[in-house]
PDB file of C-alpha atoms in Angstrom:
ATOM      1  CA  MET A1159     125.629  95.583 136.478  1.00 39.00           C
ATOM      2  CA  THR A1160     126.594  95.677 132.670  1.00 46.00           C
ATOM      3  CA  GLY A1161     124.639  97.884 130.496  1.00 47.00           C
ATOM      4  CA  LEU A1162     122.344  95.280 128.187  1.00 64.00           C
ATOM      5  CA  CYS A1163     119.877  98.122 127.104  1.00 83.00           C
ATOM      6  CA  ASP A1164     120.417 101.552 124.896  1.00 95.00           C
ATOM      7  CA  ALA A1165     121.800 105.212 126.330  1.00 97.00           C
ATOM      8  CA  ARG A1166     118.011 106.155 126.025  1.00 97.00           C
ATOM      9  CA  SER A1167     117.146 103.699 128.433  1.00 96.00           C
ATOM     10  CA  ALA A1168     119.919 102.754 130.616  1.00 97.00           C
ATOM     11  CA  PRO A1169     119.098 102.890 134.346  1.00 97.00           C
ATOM     12  CA  ASN A1170     120.663 105.320 136.874  1.00 98.00           C
ATOM     13  CA  GLU A1171     122.735 103.287 139.120  1.00 98.00           C
ATOM     14  CA  PHE A1172     124.854 104.595 142.067  1.00 98.00           C
ATOM     15  CA  VAL A1173     127.774 103.570 144.125  1.00 98.00           C
ATOM     16  CA  GLU A1174     128.650 104.730 147.523  1.00 98.00           C
ATOM     17  CA  ILE A1175     132.632 105.275 147.916  1.00 97.00           C
ATOM     18  CA  ASN A1176     134.724 107.664 149.869  1.00 97.00           C
ATOM     19  CA  GLY A1177     131.924 109.697 151.514  1.00 96.00           C
ATOM     20  CA  ARG A1178     129.837 110.467 148.539  1.00 98.00           C
ATOM     21  CA  ARG A1179     127.131 108.801 146.166  1.00 98.00           C
ATOM     22  CA  LEU A1180     128.177 108.679 142.711  1.00 98.00           C
ATOM     23  CA  ALA A1181     125.275 108.287 139.821  1.00 98.00           C
ATOM     24  CA  TYR A1182     126.466 106.425 136.615  1.00 98.00           C
ATOM     25  CA  ARG A1183     124.791 104.332 133.863  1.00 98.00           C
ATOM     26  CA  SER A1184     126.168 101.642 131.561  1.00 98.00           C
ATOM     27  CA  VAL A1185     125.840 100.647 128.024  1.00 98.00           C
ATOM     28  CA  GLY A1186     126.943  97.810 126.117  1.00 97.00           C
ATOM     29  CA  GLU A1187     129.120  95.023 127.387  1.00 96.00           C
ATOM     30  CA  GLY A1188     132.664  94.595 126.914  1.00 96.00           C
ATOM     31  CA  ARG A1189     135.809  96.676 127.614  1.00 98.00           C
ATOM     32  CA  PRO A1190     135.142  99.736 129.891  1.00 98.00           C
ATOM     33  CA  ILE A1191     135.306 103.006 128.813  1.00 98.00           C
ATOM     34  CA  LEU A1192     134.809 105.593 131.150  1.00 98.00           C
ATOM     35  CA  LEU A1193     133.561 109.195 129.888  1.00 99.00           C
ATOM     36  CA  CYS A1194     134.381 112.163 131.825  1.00 99.00           C
ATOM     37  CA  VAL A1195     131.883 114.975 130.748  1.00 98.00           C
ATOM     38  CA  ARG A1196     132.031 118.573 129.938  1.00 98.00           C
ATOM     39  CA  PHE A1197     131.567 121.850 131.701  1.00 98.00           C
ATOM     40  CA  ARG A1198     127.877 122.178 132.683  1.00 98.00           C
ATOM     41  CA  GLY A1199     127.571 118.637 131.561  1.00 98.00           C
ATOM     42  CA  ASN A1200     125.650 115.635 133.409  1.00 98.00           C
ATOM     43  CA  MET A1201     124.854 111.723 132.254  1.00 98.00           C
ATOM     44  CA  ASP A1202     122.296 113.626 129.768  1.00 98.00           C
ATOM     45  CA  SER A1203     124.791 115.651 127.988  1.00 98.00           C
ATOM     46  CA  TRP A1204     126.012 112.612 125.851  1.00 98.00           C
ATOM     47  CA  ASP A1205     124.755 112.013 122.362  1.00 98.00           C
ATOM     48  CA  PRO A1206     122.728 108.468 122.507  1.00 98.00           C
ATOM     49  CA  ALA A1207     124.141 107.886 119.212  1.00 98.00           C
ATOM     50  CA  PHE A1208     127.525 108.291 120.218  1.00 98.00           C
ATOM     51  CA  LEU A1209     127.179 106.051 123.463  1.00 98.00           C
ATOM     52  CA  ASP A1210     125.150 103.381 121.413  1.00 98.00           C
ATOM     53  CA  GLY A1211     127.913 103.721 118.830  1.00 98.00           C
ATOM     54  CA  LEU A1212     130.560 102.796 121.205  1.00 98.00           C
ATOM     55  CA  ALA A1213     128.466  99.506 122.609  1.00 98.00           C
ATOM     56  CA  ALA A1214     127.809  98.235 119.113  1.00 98.00           C
ATOM     57  CA  GLU A1215     131.905  98.486 119.009  1.00 98.00           C
ATOM     58  CA  GLY A1216     132.365  96.219 122.021  1.00 98.00           C
ATOM     59  CA  PHE A1217     132.859  98.535 124.804  1.00 98.00           C
ATOM     60  CA  ARG A1218     130.893  99.506 127.856  1.00 98.00           C
ATOM     61  CA  ALA A1219     130.236 102.808 127.917  1.00 98.00           C
ATOM     62  CA  ILE A1220     130.254 104.311 131.512  1.00 98.00           C
ATOM     63  CA  VAL A1221     128.845 107.697 132.125  1.00 98.00           C
ATOM     64  CA  PHE A1222     128.676 109.529 135.315  1.00 99.00           C
ATOM     65  CA  ASP A1223     127.976 112.685 137.410  1.00 99.00           C
ATOM     66  CA  TYR A1224     130.715 114.494 138.704  1.00 98.00           C
ATOM     67  CA  SER A1225     130.848 114.759 143.062  1.00 98.00           C
ATOM     68  CA  GLY A1226     128.236 117.304 144.008  1.00 98.00           C
ATOM     69  CA  LEU A1227     126.662 117.769 140.433  1.00 98.00           C
ATOM     70  CA  GLY A1228     123.713 116.037 138.943  1.00 98.00           C
ATOM     71  CA  LEU A1229     122.489 113.067 140.859  1.00 98.00           C
ATOM     72  CA  SER A1230     125.742 112.770 142.511  1.00 98.00           C
ATOM     73  CA  SER A1231     126.212 113.718 145.961  1.00 98.00           C
ATOM     74  CA  GLY A1232     129.194 114.938 147.532  1.00 98.00           C
ATOM     75  CA  VAL A1233     131.322 118.789 147.309  1.00 98.00           C
ATOM     76  CA  PRO A1234     131.126 120.000 143.730  1.00 98.00           C
ATOM     77  CA  THR A1235     134.253 121.444 142.040  1.00 98.00           C
ATOM     78  CA  TYR A1236     135.579 122.227 138.749  1.00 98.00           C
ATOM     79  CA  ASP A1237     139.216 121.991 139.547  1.00 97.00           C
ATOM     80  CA  PRO A1238     140.356 119.091 137.564  1.00 97.00           C
ATOM     81  CA  SER A1239     143.299 118.146 140.045  1.00 97.00           C
ATOM     82  CA  GLU A1240     140.061 117.454 142.265  1.00 98.00           C
ATOM     83  CA  MET A1241     137.723 116.321 139.888  1.00 98.00           C
ATOM     84  CA  VAL A1242     139.912 113.305 138.969  1.00 98.00           C
ATOM     85  CA  ARG A1243     139.041 111.602 142.273  1.00 98.00           C
ATOM     86  CA  ASP A1244     135.624 110.624 140.553  1.00 98.00           C
ATOM     87  CA  PRO A1245     136.802 108.508 137.465  1.00 98.00           C
ATOM     88  CA  LEU A1246     139.409 106.794 139.657  1.00 98.00           C
ATOM     89  CA  ASP A1247     136.707 105.965 142.528  1.00 98.00           C
ATOM     90  CA  LEU A1248     134.774 104.408 139.759  1.00 98.00           C
ATOM     91  CA  ILE A1249     137.337 102.387 138.458  1.00 98.00           C
ATOM     92  CA  GLU A1250     137.900 100.968 141.811  1.00 98.00           C
ATOM     93  CA  ALA A1251     134.197 100.764 142.909  1.00 98.00           C
ATOM     94  CA  LEU A1252     132.763  98.969 139.736  1.00 98.00           C
ATOM     95  CA  GLN A1253     136.156  96.621 139.904  1.00 97.00           C
ATOM     96  CA  LEU A1254     136.916  97.585 136.198  1.00 98.00           C
ATOM     97  CA  LYS A1255     139.868  96.393 134.190  1.00 97.00           C
ATOM     98  CA  GLU A1256     141.600  97.215 131.253  1.00 97.00           C
ATOM     99  CA  VAL A1257     139.900 100.594 131.265  1.00 98.00           C
ATOM    100  CA  VAL A1258     139.932 103.392 128.298  1.00 98.00           C
ATOM    101  CA  ILE A1259     139.681 106.741 130.285  1.00 98.00           C
ATOM    102  CA  ALA A1260     137.752 109.326 127.807  1.00 99.00           C
ATOM    103  CA  GLY A1261     136.954 112.942 128.197  1.00 98.00           C
ATOM    104  CA  TRP A1262     135.298 115.826 126.449  1.00 99.00           C
ATOM    105  CA  SER A1263     136.206 119.223 126.846  1.00 98.00           C
ATOM    106  CA  LEU A1264     136.758 119.956 131.136  1.00 98.00           C
ATOM    107  CA  GLY A1265     136.637 116.065 131.201  1.00 98.00           C
ATOM    108  CA  GLY A1266     139.281 115.786 128.642  1.00 98.00           C
ATOM    109  CA  LEU A1267     141.830 117.711 131.247  1.00 98.00           C
ATOM    110  CA  VAL A1268     140.548 115.127 134.009  1.00 98.00           C
ATOM    111  CA  ALA A1269     141.446 112.358 131.565  1.00 98.00           C
ATOM    112  CA  GLN A1270     144.873 113.640 131.075  1.00 98.00           C
ATOM    113  CA  ILE A1271     145.576 113.835 134.704  1.00 98.00           C
ATOM    114  CA  VAL A1272     144.552 110.051 135.116  1.00 98.00           C
ATOM    115  CA  VAL A1273     147.348 109.735 132.851  1.00 97.00           C
ATOM    116  CA  ALA A1274     149.550 111.979 134.468  1.00 97.00           C
ATOM    117  CA  SER A1275     149.194 110.736 137.765  1.00 95.00           C
ATOM    118  CA  LYS A1276     147.573 107.085 137.853  1.00 94.00           C
ATOM    119  CA  PRO A1277     148.856 105.876 134.351  1.00 92.00           C
ATOM    120  CA  GLY A1278     148.579 102.004 135.575  1.00 94.00           C
ATOM    121  CA  GLN A1279     144.882 102.521 136.427  1.00 95.00           C
ATOM    122  CA  VAL A1280     144.311 102.576 132.341  1.00 98.00           C
ATOM    123  CA  THR A1281     145.445 101.226 128.828  1.00 98.00           C
ATOM    124  CA  HIS A1282     144.287 104.129 126.939  1.00 98.00           C
ATOM    125  CA  ALA A1283     143.021 107.688 126.644  1.00 98.00           C
ATOM    126  CA  VAL A1284     140.719 109.514 124.333  1.00 99.00           C
ATOM    127  CA  LEU A1285     140.422 113.185 124.551  1.00 99.00           C
ATOM    128  CA  ILE A1286     137.657 114.922 122.581  1.00 99.00           C
ATOM    129  CA  GLY A1287     137.454 118.508 121.920  1.00 98.00           C
ATOM    130  CA  CYS A1288     140.055 119.750 124.726  1.00 98.00           C
ATOM    131  CA  GLY A1289     143.538 121.571 124.921  1.00 97.00           C
ATOM    132  CA  PRO A1290     147.020 120.313 126.019  1.00 98.00           C
ATOM    133  CA  PRO A1291     148.411 121.859 129.229  1.00 97.00           C
ATOM    134  CA  GLY A1292     150.744 124.787 128.888  1.00 96.00           C
ATOM    135  CA  PRO A1293     151.335 127.939 126.725  1.00 96.00           C
ATOM    136  CA  LEU A1294     148.759 128.117 123.754  1.00 97.00           C
ATOM    137  CA  VAL A1295     149.366 129.139 120.084  1.00 98.00           C
ATOM    138  CA  LYS A1296     145.897 130.072 119.794  1.00 98.00           C
ATOM    139  CA  THR A1297     143.619 130.871 122.532  1.00 98.00           C
ATOM    140  CA  ALA A1298     140.043 130.435 123.115  1.00 98.00           C
ATOM    141  CA  GLU A1299     137.419 133.089 121.393  1.00 98.00           C
ATOM    142  CA  GLN A1300     135.422 135.291 123.245  1.00 98.00           C
ATOM    143  CA  LEU A1301     132.076 134.013 121.830  1.00 98.00           C
ATOM    144  CA  PHE A1302     132.822 130.827 124.036  1.00 98.00           C
ATOM    145  CA  TYR A1303     132.355 132.989 127.607  1.00 98.00           C
ATOM    146  CA  ASP A1304     129.624 135.070 126.221  1.00 98.00           C
ATOM    147  CA  THR A1305     127.603 132.003 125.457  1.00 98.00           C
ATOM    148  CA  ALA A1306     128.245 129.426 128.028  1.00 98.00           C
ATOM    149  CA  GLY A1307     127.006 131.171 130.649  1.00 97.00           C
ATOM    150  CA  ILE A1308     123.502 131.482 128.965  1.00 98.00           C
ATOM    151  CA  GLU A1309     121.306 129.767 131.244  1.00 97.00           C
ATOM    152  CA  VAL A1310     119.737 127.667 129.089  1.00 96.00           C
ATOM    153  CA  TYR A1311     121.066 126.521 125.773  1.00 97.00           C
ATOM    154  CA  GLY A1312     118.686 126.839 122.987  1.00 97.00           C
ATOM    155  CA  LEU A1313     119.721 125.543 119.356  1.00 98.00           C
ATOM    156  CA  GLU A1314     121.571 128.225 118.431  1.00 98.00           C
ATOM    157  CA  GLU A1315     123.872 128.281 121.333  1.00 98.00           C
ATOM    158  CA  GLU A1316     123.951 124.453 120.838  1.00 98.00           C
ATOM    159  CA  GLU A1317     125.657 125.308 117.362  1.00 98.00           C
ATOM    160  CA  ILE A1318     127.844 128.123 118.451  1.00 98.00           C
ATOM    161  CA  LEU A1319     129.224 125.944 121.398  1.00 98.00           C
ATOM    162  CA  PHE A1320     129.730 122.491 119.812  1.00 98.00           C
ATOM    163  CA  PHE A1321     129.375 122.564 115.908  1.00 98.00           C
ATOM    164  CA  GLU A1322     130.171 124.840 113.228  1.00 98.00           C
ATOM    165  CA  PRO A1323     127.223 127.410 112.415  1.00 98.00           C
ATOM    166  CA  LYS A1324     129.021 128.489 109.240  1.00 98.00           C
ATOM    167  CA  SER A1325     128.205 124.645 108.038  1.00 98.00           C
ATOM    168  CA  ALA A1326     124.720 123.988 106.838  1.00 98.00           C
ATOM    169  CA  ARG A1327     125.819 120.265 107.443  1.00 98.00           C
ATOM    170  CA  SER A1328     127.047 121.020 110.717  1.00 98.00           C
ATOM    171  CA  ARG A1329     123.607 122.903 111.751  1.00 98.00           C
ATOM    172  CA  ALA A1330     121.782 119.962 110.430  1.00 98.00           C
ATOM    173  CA  ALA A1331     123.993 117.811 113.051  1.00 98.00           C
ATOM    174  CA  ALA A1332     123.415 119.721 115.631  1.00 98.00           C
ATOM    175  CA  GLN A1333     119.455 119.764 115.075  1.00 98.00           C
ATOM    176  CA  ALA A1334     119.466 115.967 115.150  1.00 98.00           C
ATOM    177  CA  SER A1335     121.681 115.454 117.944  1.00 98.00           C
ATOM    178  CA  VAL A1336     119.966 117.881 120.128  1.00 98.00           C
ATOM    179  CA  ALA A1337     117.021 115.828 119.336  1.00 98.00           C
ATOM    180  CA  ARG A1338     118.713 112.587 120.305  1.00 98.00           C
ATOM    181  CA  ILE A1339     119.808 114.036 123.367  1.00 98.00           C
ATOM    182  CA  ALA A1340     116.198 115.474 124.572  1.00 98.00           C
ATOM    183  CA  SER A1341     114.634 111.796 123.352  1.00 97.00           C
ATOM    184  CA  ARG A1342     115.287 110.155 126.783  1.00 96.00           C
ATOM    185  CA  THR A1343     112.826 111.955 128.764  1.00 94.00           C
ATOM    186  CA  GLU A1344     112.469 109.720 132.019  1.00 95.00           C
ATOM    187  CA  ALA A1345     115.016 109.411 135.066  1.00 97.00           C
ATOM    188  CA  ARG A1346     117.074 112.559 133.511  1.00 98.00           C
ATOM    189  CA  SER A1347     120.092 113.766 135.602  1.00 98.00           C
ATOM    190  CA  ARG A1348     119.558 117.350 137.211  1.00 98.00           C
ATOM    191  CA  PRO A1349     121.158 120.474 135.528  1.00 98.00           C
ATOM    192  CA  VAL A1350     124.412 121.774 136.602  1.00 98.00           C
ATOM    193  CA  PRO A1351     123.385 125.225 138.965  1.00 98.00           C
ATOM    194  CA  ILE A1352     123.807 128.152 136.638  1.00 98.00           C
ATOM    195  CA  ALA A1353     125.235 130.143 139.518  1.00 97.00           C
ATOM    196  CA  PHE A1354     127.904 127.383 140.250  1.00 98.00           C
ATOM    197  CA  ALA A1355     128.633 127.191 136.442  1.00 98.00           C
ATOM    198  CA  ARG A1356     129.151 130.873 135.958  1.00 97.00           C
ATOM    199  CA  ALA A1357     131.209 131.345 139.089  1.00 97.00           C
ATOM    200  CA  LYS A1358     133.887 128.635 137.751  1.00 96.00           C
ATOM    201  CA  LEU A1359     133.727 130.216 133.757  1.00 97.00           C
ATOM    202  CA  GLY A1360     135.611 133.338 134.012  1.00 94.00           C
ATOM    203  CA  SER A1361     134.972 136.269 131.703  1.00 95.00           C
ATOM    204  CA  GLY A1362     137.583 135.633 128.863  1.00 97.00           C
ATOM    205  CA  PRO A1363     140.409 133.364 127.281  1.00 97.00           C
ATOM    206  CA  ARG A1364     143.270 132.398 129.286  1.00 95.00           C
ATOM    207  CA  ASN A1365     146.922 131.685 128.357  1.00 97.00           C
ATOM    208  CA  PRO A1366     147.602 128.551 129.454  1.00 96.00           C
ATOM    209  CA  SER A1367     143.828 127.428 130.008  1.00 93.00           C
ATOM    210  CA  PHE A1368     145.435 124.302 131.707  1.00 94.00           C
ATOM    211  CA  PRO A1369     148.549 125.285 133.291  1.00 91.00           C
ATOM    212  CA  ALA A1370     150.092 121.679 134.599  1.00 90.00           C
ATOM    213  CA  ASP A1371     153.384 121.386 133.849  1.00 94.00           C
ATOM    214  CA  HIS A1372     153.513 118.006 135.373  1.00 95.00           C
ATOM    215  CA  VAL A1373     150.800 117.158 132.929  1.00 97.00           C
ATOM    216  CA  LEU A1374     152.522 117.920 130.130  1.00 97.00           C
ATOM    217  CA  GLU A1375     155.524 116.344 131.056  1.00 97.00           C
ATOM    218  CA  ALA A1376     153.778 113.261 131.436  1.00 97.00           C
ATOM    219  CA  LEU A1377     152.569 113.673 127.887  1.00 97.00           C
ATOM    220  CA  LYS A1378     155.875 114.002 126.566  1.00 97.00           C
ATOM    221  CA  THR A1379     157.198 111.085 128.318  1.00 97.00           C
ATOM    222  CA  THR A1380     154.433 108.455 128.643  1.00 97.00           C
ATOM    223  CA  ASP A1381     153.977 105.077 126.447  1.00 96.00           C
ATOM    224  CA  LEU A1382     150.136 105.246 127.008  1.00 97.00           C
ATOM    225  CA  PRO A1383     148.581 105.604 123.995  1.00 98.00           C
ATOM    226  CA  ILE A1384     145.919 108.563 123.504  1.00 98.00           C
ATOM    227  CA  LEU A1385     143.839 109.548 120.758  1.00 98.00           C
ATOM    228  CA  HIS A1386     142.262 113.031 120.308  1.00 98.00           C
ATOM    229  CA  ILE A1387     139.511 113.830 118.387  1.00 99.00           C
ATOM    230  CA  GLY A1388     138.775 117.348 117.289  1.00 98.00           C
ATOM    231  CA  GLY A1389     136.920 119.820 115.302  1.00 98.00           C
ATOM    232  CA  ASP A1390     138.772 122.309 112.998  1.00 98.00           C
ATOM    233  CA  HIS A1391     136.708 125.183 114.423  1.00 98.00           C
ATOM    234  CA  ASP A1392     136.941 124.859 118.314  1.00 98.00           C
ATOM    235  CA  ILE A1393     136.109 128.283 120.041  1.00 98.00           C
ATOM    236  CA  ILE A1394     137.278 126.898 123.361  1.00 98.00           C
ATOM    237  CA  PHE A1395     140.229 124.280 122.741  1.00 98.00           C
ATOM    238  CA  PRO A1396     141.232 125.135 119.296  1.00 98.00           C
ATOM    239  CA  VAL A1397     142.955 122.039 117.537  1.00 98.00           C
ATOM    240  CA  GLU A1398     145.943 124.013 116.580  1.00 98.00           C
ATOM    241  CA  ASN A1399     147.300 123.752 119.965  1.00 98.00           C
ATOM    242  CA  TRP A1400     148.176 120.086 119.585  1.00 98.00           C
ATOM    243  CA  TYR A1401     149.623 120.617 116.310  1.00 98.00           C
ATOM    244  CA  ALA A1402     151.876 122.867 118.001  1.00 98.00           C
ATOM    245  CA  LEU A1403     153.348 120.066 119.723  1.00 98.00           C
ATOM    246  CA  ASN A1404     153.984 117.751 116.677  1.00 96.00           C
ATOM    247  CA  GLY A1405     157.093 115.932 117.711  1.00 96.00           C
ATOM    248  CA  GLN A1406     157.009 116.337 121.366  1.00 97.00           C
ATOM    249  CA  LEU A1407     154.181 113.894 122.324  1.00 98.00           C
ATOM    250  CA  PRO A1408     155.269 110.362 121.329  1.00 97.00           C
ATOM    251  CA  THR A1409     152.055 108.752 121.617  1.00 98.00           C
ATOM    252  CA  VAL A1410     149.191 111.187 120.463  1.00 98.00           C
ATOM    253  CA  GLN A1411     147.310 110.439 117.770  1.00 98.00           C
ATOM    254  CA  LEU A1412     145.238 113.151 116.189  1.00 98.00           C
ATOM    255  CA  LEU A1413     141.797 113.190 114.628  1.00 98.00           C
ATOM    256  CA  THR A1414     140.469 116.394 113.329  1.00 98.00           C
ATOM    257  CA  TYR A1415     137.063 116.687 111.336  1.00 98.00           C
ATOM    258  CA  PRO A1416     136.598 119.225 109.040  1.00 98.00           C
ATOM    259  CA  SER A1417     134.037 122.094 109.233  1.00 98.00           C
ATOM    260  CA  ALA A1418     133.158 121.010 113.239  1.00 98.00           C
ATOM    261  CA  GLY A1419     133.341 121.977 116.273  1.00 98.00           C
ATOM    262  CA  HIS A1420     133.916 121.391 120.254  1.00 98.00           C
ATOM    263  CA  GLY A1421     131.718 118.600 119.862  1.00 98.00           C
ATOM    264  CA  PRO A1422     132.795 116.319 117.156  1.00 98.00           C
ATOM    265  CA  GLN A1423     131.515 113.101 118.456  1.00 98.00           C
ATOM    266  CA  HIS A1424     127.891 114.584 118.473  1.00 98.00           C
ATOM    267  CA  GLU A1425     128.658 115.871 115.051  1.00 98.00           C
ATOM    268  CA  HIS A1426     129.655 112.150 113.639  1.00 98.00           C
ATOM    269  CA  PRO A1427     128.640 109.792 116.418  1.00 98.00           C
ATOM    270  CA  GLU A1428     129.125 106.864 114.752  1.00 98.00           C
ATOM    271  CA  ALA A1429     132.235 107.459 113.052  1.00 98.00           C
ATOM    272  CA  SER A1430     134.042 108.620 116.405  1.00 98.00           C
ATOM    273  CA  ALA A1431     132.838 105.334 117.936  1.00 98.00           C
ATOM    274  CA  ALA A1432     134.481 103.292 115.232  1.00 98.00           C
ATOM    275  CA  HIS A1433     137.741 105.797 115.186  1.00 98.00           C
ATOM    276  CA  ILE A1434     138.096 104.891 119.157  1.00 98.00           C
ATOM    277  CA  ALA A1435     137.263 101.117 118.247  1.00 98.00           C
ATOM    278  CA  ALA A1436     140.218 101.199 115.826  1.00 98.00           C
ATOM    279  CA  PHE A1437     142.723 103.062 117.884  1.00 98.00           C
ATOM    280  CA  VAL A1438     142.235 100.844 120.862  1.00 98.00           C
ATOM    281  CA  ARG A1439     142.456  97.774 118.966  1.00 97.00           C
ATOM    282  CA  SER A1440     145.583  98.622 116.919  1.00 98.00           C
ATOM    283  CA  THR A1441     147.747 100.120 119.869  1.00 97.00           C
ATOM    284  CA  ARG A1442     148.659  99.092 123.253  1.00 90.00           C
ATOM    285  CA  SER A1443     150.909 100.339 126.170  1.00 76.00           C
ATOM    286  CA  ALA A1444     153.711  98.850 128.071  1.00 64.00           C
ATOM    287  CA  ILE A1445     151.253  98.471 131.401  1.00 55.00           C
TER     288      ILE A1445
END
């Protein structure tokens, strides 16, 4: 079933594969872009304006709940090397072709593993507010760990985690985005259990935060086009770590928004969708 409605009304759909039931939604028609969500995220963590923007650009935007979380069954995990089974199984179950794999934050690590392990399954990768594998030149801020484990995020926590609190424009964008996300009032997904999330969070910054040498090697040798969209003040995955790899990643393009944080696609939803569309239209891999 293709998504013929907007993000606020897209129905929950389900597919049975490899012993579990994966929940997903589709918005729009066209080239599939499969979006892997952030830490503590579910299908309702995406800004409807961003998903509708992708649909307006000719994509079929597909969001889903990871195994065992939200409305999906199975065993939950936050190990990206295991989480990668979910997007790969969805590609198979939905018989998707010419797929753009995308991921935000933790989901961006999952998307990178798709690139490293199954590059033939996708044509492009879009990474949002995530970090590269390997040693870091700038680590996360303790403020992220102190905030991310709070049970219920209010507007202040949303600003800290995903926007730039120092910027009045960013704070206004946070308020607007939070309102859009809350505007879907029926058939919402279930929150990620706080005990599960806290157990996986950790107490402070790590270096590296994504120790995956084989993924870094893949990024250095792939011909798959990759776009990273970031904010210039991302408190968990500083964008400086991507710029430190200049000259080493042959296909990675970097788009960095000023006075923005960890959720640039929510601060600039339509613009981010337009940039993704231009990137996909203007680049191609050799697969």
